[in-house]
PDB file of C-alpha atoms and ligand atoms in Angstrom:
ATOM      1  CA  MET A   1     120.161 102.174  95.341  1.00 69.00           C
ATOM      2  CA  ASP A   2     116.638 100.782  95.893  1.00 82.00           C
ATOM      3  CA  LEU A   3     113.356 102.640  96.515  1.00 86.00           C
ATOM      4  CA  LYS A   4     112.511  99.967  99.075  1.00 85.00           C
ATOM      5  CA  LYS A   5     115.572 100.633 101.070  1.00 91.00           C
ATOM      6  CA  PRO A   6     115.841 104.432 101.365  1.00 95.00           C
ATOM      7  CA  LEU A   7     119.079 105.767 102.804  1.00 96.00           C
ATOM      8  CA  TRP A   8     117.518 108.264 105.124  1.00 96.00           C
ATOM      9  CA  PRO A   9     116.523 105.988 108.007  1.00 96.00           C
ATOM     10  CA  LEU A  10     120.230 104.841 108.055  1.00 95.00           C
ATOM     11  CA  PHE A  11     121.405 108.483 108.116  1.00 96.00           C
ATOM     12  CA  GLU A  12     118.949 109.451 110.777  1.00 95.00           C
ATOM     13  CA  PHE A  13     120.104 106.510 112.878  1.00 94.00           C
ATOM     14  CA  VAL A  14     123.768 107.495 112.532  1.00 94.00           C
ATOM     15  CA  THR A  15     122.876 111.084 113.405  1.00 94.00           C
ATOM     16  CA  GLN A  16     121.238 110.105 116.669  1.00 92.00           C
ATOM     17  CA  LEU A  17     123.915 107.583 117.477  1.00 91.00           C
ATOM     18  CA  TYR A  18     126.723 110.022 116.787  1.00 91.00           C
ATOM     19  CA  LEU A  19     125.185 112.677 119.072  1.00 88.00           C
ATOM     20  CA  ILE A  20     125.085 110.277 122.079  1.00 89.00           C
ATOM     21  CA  SER A  21     128.338 108.408 121.327  1.00 86.00           C
ATOM     22  CA  PRO A  22     131.732 109.145 122.826  1.00 84.00           C
ATOM     23  CA  HIS A  23     133.281 109.416 119.327  1.00 79.00           C
ATOM     24  CA  GLY A  24     134.744 112.737 118.414  1.00 76.00           C
ATOM     25  CA  GLY A  25     135.000 111.928 114.737  1.00 81.00           C
ATOM     26  CA  LEU A  26     132.227 110.368 112.625  1.00 86.00           C
ATOM     27  CA  GLU A  27     134.562 108.083 110.804  1.00 86.00           C
ATOM     28  CA  ASP A  28     135.346 106.115 114.007  1.00 86.00           C
ATOM     29  CA  LEU A  29     131.603 105.471 114.516  1.00 89.00           C
ATOM     30  CA  ILE A  30     131.109 104.496 110.879  1.00 90.00           C
ATOM     31  CA  GLN A  31     133.889 101.928 111.138  1.00 88.00           C
ATOM     32  CA  GLU A  32     132.117 100.310 114.041  1.00 88.00           C
ATOM     33  CA  LEU A  33     128.818  99.847 112.343  1.00 91.00           C
ATOM     34  CA  PRO A  34     127.922  96.095 111.872  1.00 91.00           C
ATOM     35  CA  ASP A  35     128.029  94.501 108.435  1.00 93.00           C
ATOM     36  CA  ASP A  36     124.260  94.078 108.524  1.00 93.00           C
ATOM     37  CA  LEU A  37     122.137  96.719 110.188  1.00 93.00           C
ATOM     38  CA  LYS A  38     118.335  96.321 110.557  1.00 93.00           C
ATOM     39  CA  LEU A  39     116.217  99.463 110.820  1.00 93.00           C
ATOM     40  CA  LEU A  40     112.484  99.711 110.147  1.00 87.00           C
ATOM     41  CA  ASP A  41     112.478  96.131 108.698  1.00 86.00           C
ATOM     42  CA  ILE A  42     115.157  97.233 106.239  1.00 91.00           C
ATOM     43  CA  ILE A  43     118.507  95.303 106.322  1.00 95.00           C
ATOM     44  CA  TYR A  44     121.309  97.651 105.316  1.00 95.00           C
ATOM     45  CA  LYS A  45     124.238  95.578 104.101  1.00 93.00           C
ATOM     46  CA  GLN A  46     127.695  97.210 104.650  1.00 94.00           C
ATOM     47  CA  PRO A  47     126.061 100.465 105.919  1.00 94.00           C
ATOM     48  CA  SER A  48     129.543 102.099 106.157  1.00 93.00           C
ATOM     49  CA  MET A  49     129.916 101.731 102.373  1.00 93.00           C
ATOM     50  CA  LEU A  50     126.516 103.446 101.878  1.00 94.00           C
ATOM     51  CA  ILE A  51     127.393 106.334 104.085  1.00 94.00           C
ATOM     52  CA  ARG A  52     131.013 107.032 102.931  1.00 92.00           C
ATOM     53  CA  PRO A  53     130.281 108.529  99.467  1.00 93.00           C
ATOM     54  CA  ILE A  54     128.208 111.249 100.971  1.00 93.00           C
ATOM     55  CA  ALA A  55     129.584 111.352 104.580  1.00 92.00           C
ATOM     56  CA  SER A  56     130.222 115.124 103.972  1.00 92.00           C
ATOM     57  CA  VAL A  57     126.528 115.728 104.638  1.00 93.00           C
ATOM     58  CA  PHE A  58     127.456 115.176 108.328  1.00 91.00           C
ATOM     59  CA  ASP A  59     129.998 118.060 108.395  1.00 90.00           C
ATOM     60  CA  ASN A  60     127.631 120.415 110.091  1.00 90.00           C
ATOM     61  CA  LEU A  61     126.519 117.785 112.603  1.00 91.00           C
ATOM     62  CA  ALA A  62     130.255 117.254 113.526  1.00 88.00           C
ATOM     63  CA  LEU A  63     130.682 120.947 113.997  1.00 88.00           C
ATOM     64  CA  ILE A  64     127.580 121.098 116.253  1.00 89.00           C
ATOM     65  CA  LYS A  65     128.879 118.171 118.268  1.00 87.00           C
ATOM     66  CA  LYS A  66     132.211 119.988 118.749  1.00 85.00           C
ATOM     67  CA  GLY A  67     130.305 123.136 119.851  1.00 86.00           C
ATOM     68  CA  ARG A  68     131.308 125.215 116.883  1.00 89.00           C
ATOM     69  CA  ASP A  69     129.127 127.724 115.252  1.00 88.00           C
ATOM     70  CA  ILE A  70     127.590 126.794 111.842  1.00 89.00           C
ATOM     71  CA  THR A  71     125.968 128.964 109.252  1.00 88.00           C
ATOM     72  CA  LEU A  72     122.922 127.647 107.388  1.00 89.00           C
ATOM     73  CA  PRO A  73     120.605 129.156 104.823  1.00 89.00           C
ATOM     74  CA  ASP A  74     117.313 130.662 105.926  1.00 91.00           C
ATOM     75  CA  ILE A  75     114.814 127.739 106.243  1.00 93.00           C
ATOM     76  CA  ARG A  76     111.235 128.473 107.424  1.00 94.00           C
ATOM     77  CA  ASP A  77     108.167 126.501 108.200  1.00 92.00           C
ATOM     78  CA  GLU A  78     104.831 127.059 106.468  1.00 90.00           C
ATOM     79  CA  ASP A  79     103.888 129.740 109.089  1.00 91.00           C
ATOM     80  CA  GLY A  80     106.981 131.678 108.114  1.00 90.00           C
ATOM     81  CA  LYS A  81     108.829 130.888 111.381  1.00 93.00           C
ATOM     82  CA  GLU A  82     112.526 130.255 111.080  1.00 92.00           C
ATOM     83  CA  LEU A  83     113.482 126.718 111.984  1.00 94.00           C
ATOM     84  CA  PRO A  84     115.669 126.111 115.080  1.00 93.00           C
ATOM     85  CA  LEU A  85     119.238 125.599 113.953  1.00 92.00           C
ATOM     86  CA  PHE A  86     119.295 121.834 114.667  1.00 91.00           C
ATOM     87  CA  ASP A  87     116.004 121.220 112.804  1.00 94.00           C
ATOM     88  CA  ALA A  88     117.243 123.297 109.815  1.00 94.00           C
ATOM     89  CA  MET A  89     120.463 121.276 109.734  1.00 94.00           C
ATOM     90  CA  ILE A  90     118.532 117.954 109.739  1.00 95.00           C
ATOM     91  CA  SER A  91     116.196 119.210 106.979  1.00 95.00           C
ATOM     92  CA  LEU A  92     119.134 120.320 104.846  1.00 94.00           C
ATOM     93  CA  THR A  93     120.980 117.040 105.443  1.00 95.00           C
ATOM     94  CA  LYS A  94     117.885 114.942 104.592  1.00 96.00           C
ATOM     95  CA  GLN A  95     117.286 116.962 101.364  1.00 95.00           C
ATOM     96  CA  ARG A  96     120.950 116.330 100.266  1.00 95.00           C
ATOM     97  CA  VAL A  97     120.703 112.600 101.064  1.00 96.00           C
ATOM     98  CA  LEU A  98     117.526 112.094  99.109  1.00 95.00           C
ATOM     99  CA  GLU A  99     118.800 114.267  96.166  1.00 92.00           C
ATOM    100  CA  TYR A 100     121.906 112.066  95.945  1.00 93.00           C
ATOM    101  CA  GLU A 101     119.900 108.892  96.214  1.00 93.00           C
ATOM    102  CA  LEU A 102     117.069 109.779  93.889  1.00 92.00           C
ATOM    103  CA  GLU A 103     119.402 111.145  91.124  1.00 86.00           C
ATOM    104  CA  ALA A 104     121.062 107.701  91.031  1.00 86.00           C
ATOM    105  CA  ILE A 105     117.760 105.932  90.916  1.00 88.00           C
ATOM    106  CA  ASN A 106     116.541 108.246  88.221  1.00 84.00           C
ATOM    107  CA  SER A 107     119.495 107.579  86.099  1.00 80.00           C
ATOM    108  CA  ALA A 108     119.095 103.849  86.398  1.00 82.00           C
ATOM    109  CA  LEU A 109     115.353 104.025  85.699  1.00 83.00           C
ATOM    110  CA  CYS A 110     115.063 106.684  83.018  1.00 81.00           C
ATOM    111  CA  GLY A 111     117.690 105.330  80.542  1.00 72.00           C
ATOM    112  CA  PRO A 112     115.893 102.135  79.489  1.00 72.00           C
ATOM    113  CA  CYS A 113     112.556 103.909  79.191  1.00 73.00           C
ATOM    114  CA  SER A 114     113.204 105.416  75.694  1.00 75.00           C
ATOM    115  CA  CYS A 115     111.234 108.376  76.738  1.00 82.00           C
ATOM    116  CA  VAL A 116     111.874 112.074  75.827  1.00 86.00           C
ATOM    117  CA  LEU A 117     109.185 113.727  77.959  1.00 85.00           C
ATOM    118  CA  CYS A 118     111.691 115.711  79.926  1.00 88.00           C
ATOM    119  CA  CYS A 119     113.340 117.108  76.762  1.00 92.00           C
ATOM    120  CA  THR A 120     110.176 118.384  74.928  1.00 92.00           C
ATOM    121  CA  GLY A 121     107.376 121.038  75.464  1.00 92.00           C
ATOM    122  CA  PRO A 122     103.829 119.788  76.071  1.00 89.00           C
ATOM    123  CA  ASP A 123     101.820 118.215  73.219  1.00 86.00           C
ATOM    124  CA  LEU A 124      99.835 120.663  71.075  1.00 84.00           C
ATOM    125  CA  SER A 125      96.656 119.168  72.609  1.00 81.00           C
ATOM    126  CA  ALA A 126      97.899 119.363  76.262  1.00 78.00           C
ATOM    127  CA  ARG A 127      96.326 121.704  78.807  1.00 80.00           C
ATOM    128  CA  GLN A 128      99.857 122.514  80.086  1.00 84.00           C
ATOM    129  CA  GLU A 129     101.192 125.518  78.193  1.00 90.00           C
ATOM    130  CA  PHE A 130     104.959 125.069  78.670  1.00 93.00           C
ATOM    131  CA  PHE A 131     107.723 122.891  80.167  1.00 91.00           C
ATOM    132  CA  GLU A 132     110.319 124.572  82.329  1.00 93.00           C
ATOM    133  CA  ILE A 133     114.009 123.423  82.596  1.00 94.00           C
ATOM    134  CA  PRO A 134     115.647 125.441  85.347  1.00 92.00           C
ATOM    135  CA  LEU A 135     119.290 126.488  84.517  1.00 95.00           C
ATOM    136  CA  LEU A 136     122.256 127.582  86.526  1.00 93.00           C
ATOM    137  CA  ASP A 137     123.895 130.737  85.446  1.00 92.00           C
ATOM    138  CA  GLU A 138     126.793 128.793  83.945  1.00 94.00           C
ATOM    139  CA  GLU A 139     124.444 126.545  81.943  1.00 96.00           C
ATOM    140  CA  ILE A 140     122.886 129.321  79.856  1.00 96.00           C
ATOM    141  CA  SER A 141     125.661 129.163  77.282  1.00 95.00           C
ATOM    142  CA  LEU A 142     124.492 125.559  76.430  1.00 96.00           C
ATOM    143  CA  PHE A 143     121.395 127.073  74.864  1.00 96.00           C
ATOM    144  CA  SER A 144     122.846 130.069  73.194  1.00 93.00           C
ATOM    145  CA  ARG A 145     120.452 129.692  70.231  1.00 92.00           C
ATOM    146  CA  PHE A 146     117.552 130.917  72.340  1.00 95.00           C
ATOM    147  CA  PRO A 147     116.865 134.618  73.112  1.00 95.00           C
ATOM    148  CA  ILE A 148     117.151 135.651  76.757  1.00 97.00           C
ATOM    149  CA  VAL A 149     114.179 137.517  78.310  1.00 97.00           C
ATOM    150  CA  ASP A 150     115.612 139.519  81.257  1.00 96.00           C
ATOM    151  CA  SER A 151     113.583 142.525  82.488  1.00 95.00           C
ATOM    152  CA  MET A 152     112.348 144.070  85.784  1.00 94.00           C
ATOM    153  CA  LYS A 153     109.005 142.399  85.089  1.00 95.00           C
ATOM    154  CA  SER A 154     110.454 138.918  84.572  1.00 95.00           C
ATOM    155  CA  ARG A 155     112.761 139.187  87.644  1.00 93.00           C
ATOM    156  CA  ALA A 156     109.734 139.977  89.742  1.00 91.00           C
ATOM    157  CA  LYS A 157     107.889 136.725  88.860  1.00 91.00           C
ATOM    158  CA  THR A 158     108.453 132.980  88.362  1.00 90.00           C
ATOM    159  CA  ALA A 159     107.215 130.870  85.482  1.00 93.00           C
ATOM    160  CA  TYR A 160     104.139 129.953  87.617  1.00 89.00           C
ATOM    161  CA  SER A 161     103.249 133.438  88.897  1.00 90.00           C
ATOM    162  CA  GLU A 162      99.692 134.598  88.646  1.00 90.00           C
ATOM    163  CA  PRO A 163      98.967 136.731  86.816  1.00 93.00           C
ATOM    164  CA  GLU A 164     101.645 135.384  84.461  1.00 93.00           C
ATOM    165  CA  LEU A 165     104.354 137.483  82.801  1.00 96.00           C
ATOM    166  CA  GLU A 166     103.064 139.260  79.832  1.00 96.00           C
ATOM    167  CA  ILE A 167     105.046 140.386  76.868  1.00 95.00           C
ATOM    168  CA  ASP A 168     103.563 142.760  74.298  1.00 93.00           C
ATOM    169  CA  GLY A 169     100.166 142.034  75.822  1.00 93.00           C
ATOM    170  CA  ALA A 170     100.307 138.284  75.625  1.00 94.00           C
ATOM    171  CA  PRO A 171     101.332 135.548  78.087  1.00 95.00           C
ATOM    172  CA  PHE A 172     105.142 134.747  77.833  1.00 97.00           C
ATOM    173  CA  TYR A 173     104.464 131.166  76.812  1.00 95.00           C
ATOM    174  CA  LYS A 174     102.613 132.218  73.704  1.00 95.00           C
ATOM    175  CA  ARG A 175     106.014 133.387  72.298  1.00 95.00           C
ATOM    176  CA  PRO A 176     108.670 130.991  70.845  1.00 95.00           C
ATOM    177  CA  SER A 177     110.745 129.094  73.382  1.00 96.00           C
ATOM    178  CA  ALA A 178     113.273 131.269  75.241  1.00 97.00           C
ATOM    179  CA  ILE A 179     115.482 131.539  78.349  1.00 97.00           C
ATOM    180  CA  TYR A 180     113.810 133.650  81.074  1.00 97.00           C
ATOM    181  CA  HIS A 181     115.447 135.363  83.983  1.00 96.00           C
ATOM    182  CA  TRP A 182     113.002 134.915  86.909  1.00 94.00           C
ATOM    183  CA  ALA A 183     113.018 135.847  90.566  1.00 88.00           C
ATOM    184  CA  THR A 184     114.269 132.337  91.256  1.00 85.00           C
ATOM    185  CA  GLY A 185     116.979 132.250  88.558  1.00 91.00           C
ATOM    186  CA  TYR A 186     117.068 131.259  84.791  1.00 95.00           C
ATOM    187  CA  SER A 187     115.069 128.718  83.043  1.00 96.00           C
ATOM    188  CA  LEU A 188     114.531 127.422  79.520  1.00 97.00           C
ATOM    189  CA  ILE A 189     110.822 127.550  78.694  1.00 97.00           C
ATOM    190  CA  LEU A 190     109.909 124.977  75.991  1.00 96.00           C
ATOM    191  CA  VAL A 191     106.474 125.917  74.679  1.00 95.00           C
ATOM    192  CA  ARG A 192     103.978 123.501  73.159  1.00 93.00           C
ATOM    193  CA  GLY A 193     105.402 121.332  70.389  1.00 92.00           C
ATOM    194  CA  ALA A 194     108.981 122.502  70.996  1.00 94.00           C
ATOM    195  CA  ALA A 195     111.928 120.271  71.759  1.00 94.00           C
ATOM    196  CA  CYS A 196     115.349 120.817  73.338  1.00 95.00           C
ATOM    197  CA  PRO A 197     117.880 121.437  70.561  1.00 94.00           C
ATOM    198  CA  HIS A 198     120.185 118.809  72.077  1.00 95.00           C
ATOM    199  CA  LEU A 199     117.668 116.044  71.710  1.00 93.00           C
ATOM    200  CA  ASN A 200     118.756 113.930  68.683  1.00 91.00           C
ATOM    201  CA  ALA A 201     116.786 111.948  66.236  1.00 89.00           C
ATOM    202  CA  SER A 202     117.396 108.654  68.058  1.00 86.00           C
ATOM    203  CA  GLY A 203     115.851 110.228  71.377  1.00 86.00           C
ATOM    204  CA  SER A 204     119.068 110.670  73.261  1.00 86.00           C
ATOM    205  CA  CYS A 205     120.977 113.683  74.476  1.00 89.00           C
ATOM    206  CA  ASN A 206     123.783 115.168  72.352  1.00 92.00           C
ATOM    207  CA  ILE A 207     125.377 116.811  75.537  1.00 93.00           C
ATOM    208  CA  TYR A 208     124.648 114.038  77.936  1.00 88.00           C
ATOM    209  CA  SER A 209     127.806 114.276  80.003  1.00 87.00           C
ATOM    210  CA  SER A 210     127.474 118.010  80.351  1.00 91.00           C
ATOM    211  CA  ARG A 211     123.668 118.258  80.449  1.00 90.00           C
ATOM    212  CA  PRO A 212     122.116 120.728  82.957  1.00 92.00           C
ATOM    213  CA  VAL A 213     121.763 119.769  86.544  1.00 87.00           C
ATOM    214  CA  ALA A 214     117.923 119.926  86.191  1.00 86.00           C
ATOM    215  CA  CYS A 215     118.168 117.203  83.502  1.00 87.00           C
ATOM    216  CA  ARG A 216     119.814 114.845  85.923  1.00 79.00           C
ATOM    217  CA  LYS A 217     117.093 115.294  88.461  1.00 73.00           C
ATOM    218  CA  PRO A 218     114.637 112.518  89.200  1.00 66.00           C
ATOM    219  CA  GLN A 219     110.982 112.664  88.355  1.00 83.00           C
ATOM    220  CA  ILE A 220     110.753 111.739  92.052  1.00 88.00           C
ATOM    221  CA  PHE A 221     111.638 115.024  93.650  1.00 89.00           C
ATOM    222  CA  PRO A 222     112.547 115.487  97.307  1.00 93.00           C
ATOM    223  CA  PHE A 223     110.895 118.449  98.756  1.00 93.00           C
ATOM    224  CA  VAL A 224     112.086 118.094 102.335  1.00 96.00           C
ATOM    225  CA  ILE A 225     112.895 121.703 101.747  1.00 94.00           C
ATOM    226  CA  GLU A 226     111.840 123.838  98.747  1.00 89.00           C
ATOM    227  CA  ARG A 227     114.191 126.506  97.363  1.00 83.00           C
ATOM    228  CA  LEU A 228     112.370 129.834  97.187  1.00 79.00           C
ATOM    229  CA  SER A 229     115.346 131.915  96.009  1.00 68.00           C
ATOM    230  CA  GLY A 230     119.067 132.002  95.722  1.00 55.00           C
ATOM    231  CA  ARG A 231     119.878 129.984  92.588  1.00 57.00           C
ATOM    232  CA  HIS A 232     122.190 132.888  91.621  1.00 54.00           C
ATOM    233  CA  GLN A 233     125.642 133.019  93.150  1.00 52.00           C
ATOM    234  CA  ASP A 234     124.887 136.554  94.556  1.00 54.00           C
ATOM    235  CA  ALA A 235     121.369 135.807  95.996  1.00 62.00           C
ATOM    236  CA  ALA A 236     120.700 134.611  99.580  1.00 73.00           C
ATOM    237  CA  GLU A 237     119.361 131.009  99.773  1.00 78.00           C
ATOM    238  CA  ARG A 238     115.886 130.917 101.275  1.00 85.00           C
ATOM    239  CA  TYR A 239     113.857 127.716 101.803  1.00 91.00           C
ATOM    240  CA  LEU A 240     110.437 126.440 102.887  1.00 93.00           C
ATOM    241  CA  ARG A 241     110.207 123.170 104.903  1.00 95.00           C
ATOM    242  CA  ARG A 242     107.640 120.978 102.968  1.00 95.00           C
ATOM    243  CA  ASP A 243     108.520 117.434 104.169  1.00 96.00           C
ATOM    244  CA  ALA A 244     107.072 116.179 100.854  1.00 96.00           C
ATOM    245  CA  LEU A 245     108.042 113.840  98.025  1.00 96.00           C
ATOM    246  CA  LEU A 246     106.783 114.907  94.639  1.00 93.00           C
ATOM    247  CA  ALA A 247     106.478 112.275  91.833  1.00 93.00           C
ATOM    248  CA  ILE A 248     105.578 113.371  88.332  1.00 89.00           C
ATOM    249  CA  TRP A 249     102.849 111.132  87.137  1.00 89.00           C
ATOM    250  CA  ASP A 250     103.691 111.606  83.414  1.00 86.00           C
ATOM    251  CA  CYS A 251     106.822 109.724  83.840  1.00 87.00           C
ATOM    252  CA  PRO A 252     106.457 106.045  82.884  1.00 86.00           C
ATOM    253  CA  TYR A 253     108.593 104.733  85.757  1.00 86.00           C
ATOM    254  CA  VAL A 254     106.692 106.711  88.324  1.00 90.00           C
ATOM    255  CA  LYS A 255     103.527 104.899  87.201  1.00 90.00           C
ATOM    256  CA  GLU A 256     105.304 101.629  87.228  1.00 88.00           C
ATOM    257  CA  PHE A 257     106.887 102.034  90.695  1.00 90.00           C
ATOM    258  CA  LYS A 258     103.967 103.813  92.308  1.00 93.00           C
ATOM    259  CA  ALA A 259     103.741 101.409  95.297  1.00 94.00           C
ATOM    260  CA  GLU A 260     107.470 101.601  95.892  1.00 93.00           C
ATOM    261  CA  ILE A 261     107.437 105.341  95.789  1.00 94.00           C
ATOM    262  CA  ILE A 262     104.639 105.453  98.414  1.00 95.00           C
ATOM    263  CA  THR A 263     106.718 103.101 100.596  1.00 94.00           C
ATOM    264  CA  TYR A 264     109.846 105.179 100.082  1.00 95.00           C
ATOM    265  CA  ALA A 265     108.004 108.358 101.207  1.00 96.00           C
ATOM    266  CA  ARG A 266     106.510 106.630 104.245  1.00 95.00           C
ATOM    267  CA  LEU A 267     109.949 105.255 105.354  1.00 94.00           C
ATOM    268  CA  CYS A 268     111.381 108.763 105.008  1.00 95.00           C
ATOM    269  CA  ASN A 269     108.443 110.295 106.817  1.00 95.00           C
ATOM    270  CA  LEU A 270     107.404 112.439 103.910  1.00 97.00           C
ATOM    271  CA  THR A 271     104.020 113.301 102.375  1.00 97.00           C
ATOM    272  CA  CYS A 272     103.839 111.627  98.962  1.00 96.00           C
ATOM    273  CA  ILE A 273     102.389 113.758  96.172  1.00 95.00           C
ATOM    274  CA  PHE A 274     101.725 112.547  92.667  1.00 95.00           C
ATOM    275  CA  LYS A 275     101.222 115.405  90.112  1.00 89.00           C
ATOM    276  CA  GLU A 276     100.667 115.478  86.377  1.00 83.00           C
ATOM    277  CA  ASN A 277     103.100 117.868  84.683  1.00 73.00           C
ATOM    278  CA  LYS A 278     101.999 117.917  81.061  1.00 61.00           C
ATOM    279  CA  ALA A 279      98.310 117.155  81.187  1.00 59.00           C
TER     280      ALA A 279
HETATM  281  S1  SF4 B 301     119.954 118.988  77.519  1.00 55.46           S
HETATM  282 FE1  SF4 B 301     119.731 116.842  77.005  1.00 55.46          FE
HETATM  283  S2  SF4 B 301     118.725 115.929  78.763  1.00 55.46           S
HETATM  284 FE2  SF4 B 301     118.457 118.068  78.929  1.00 55.46          FE
HETATM  285  S3  SF4 B 301     116.504 118.562  77.968  1.00 55.46           S
HETATM  286 FE3  SF4 B 301     118.105 118.756  76.433  1.00 55.46          FE
HETATM  287  S4  SF4 B 301     118.209 116.798  75.349  1.00 55.46           S
HETATM  288 FE4  SF4 B 301     117.146 116.431  77.286  1.00 55.46          FE
HETATM  289  S1  SF4 B 302     109.556 111.405  82.054  1.00 55.46           S
HETATM  290 FE1  SF4 B 302     110.712 109.942  83.235  1.00 55.46          FE
HETATM  291  S2  SF4 B 302     111.362 108.354  81.795  1.00 55.46           S
HETATM  292 FE2  SF4 B 302     110.676 110.117  80.570  1.00 55.46          FE
HETATM  293  S3  SF4 B 302     112.611 111.299  80.180  1.00 55.46           S
HETATM  294 FE3  SF4 B 302     111.677 112.138  82.045  1.00 55.46          FE
HETATM  295  S4  SF4 B 302     112.634 111.074  83.786  1.00 55.46           S
HETATM  296 FE4  SF4 B 302     113.039 109.813  81.792  1.00 55.46          FE
END
């Protein structure tokens, strides 16, 4: 995986080719791709090998081509209009391809950095009041030493709602670190000066192989679509199309690879946004 060679132009090309090709199945088309494929000045070597590990992202496309019905989550544009089915399918596919690719890039870049920024709350002198680690329902048990705040009020807000959630007359982040149940799901809130209990003295994670999904995410976040709700199994998924790439400026490798990240966003036709998280 390489920020200078994003996968999306390749997947977009294959999508268009598949729609006009006589092939019924995608695998036939993938097998016929040349060993070297040049798109947007990028040479993809062995493109079939790049596609196969996540070829399942094309499942909906294959169903559309066969004239079958597909069911997608609710994805809207910034005016609140529901996207046409094909556009929604493309946005969802693009989000999945970028998540897959950026997660792998993140793992490769983060390890050598000896950095624990993603495992700690903000510094005592920072303007940022807290650091949020979103948790899936099944990941809550990894953090059983923390209290869970779950009330009608918390479930009506997110960690970034304004006005913020108050508990006993004070903002929630003035209390010790805890797990909160928000409108968008659960998250661990690490307050200023706090650290994840799984961070060990040598700066690595004690539960690395079973760490939460959020801890595996890149500091270069694909926001082709942004999830608005539905992290719980029982809640409907709703998304907003953003067509953006968000890179967290606090991260040392985001600074180091700034130019490559801008190029990556351009090649994927996304707006590139750099944001400080723990200023
Ligand atoms: S679970 Fe591991 S990777 Fe995640 S915040 Fe804690 S120490 Fe860091
Ligand atoms: S800020 Fe970047 S380098 Fe530091 S722990 Fe997070 S992902 Fe890794």
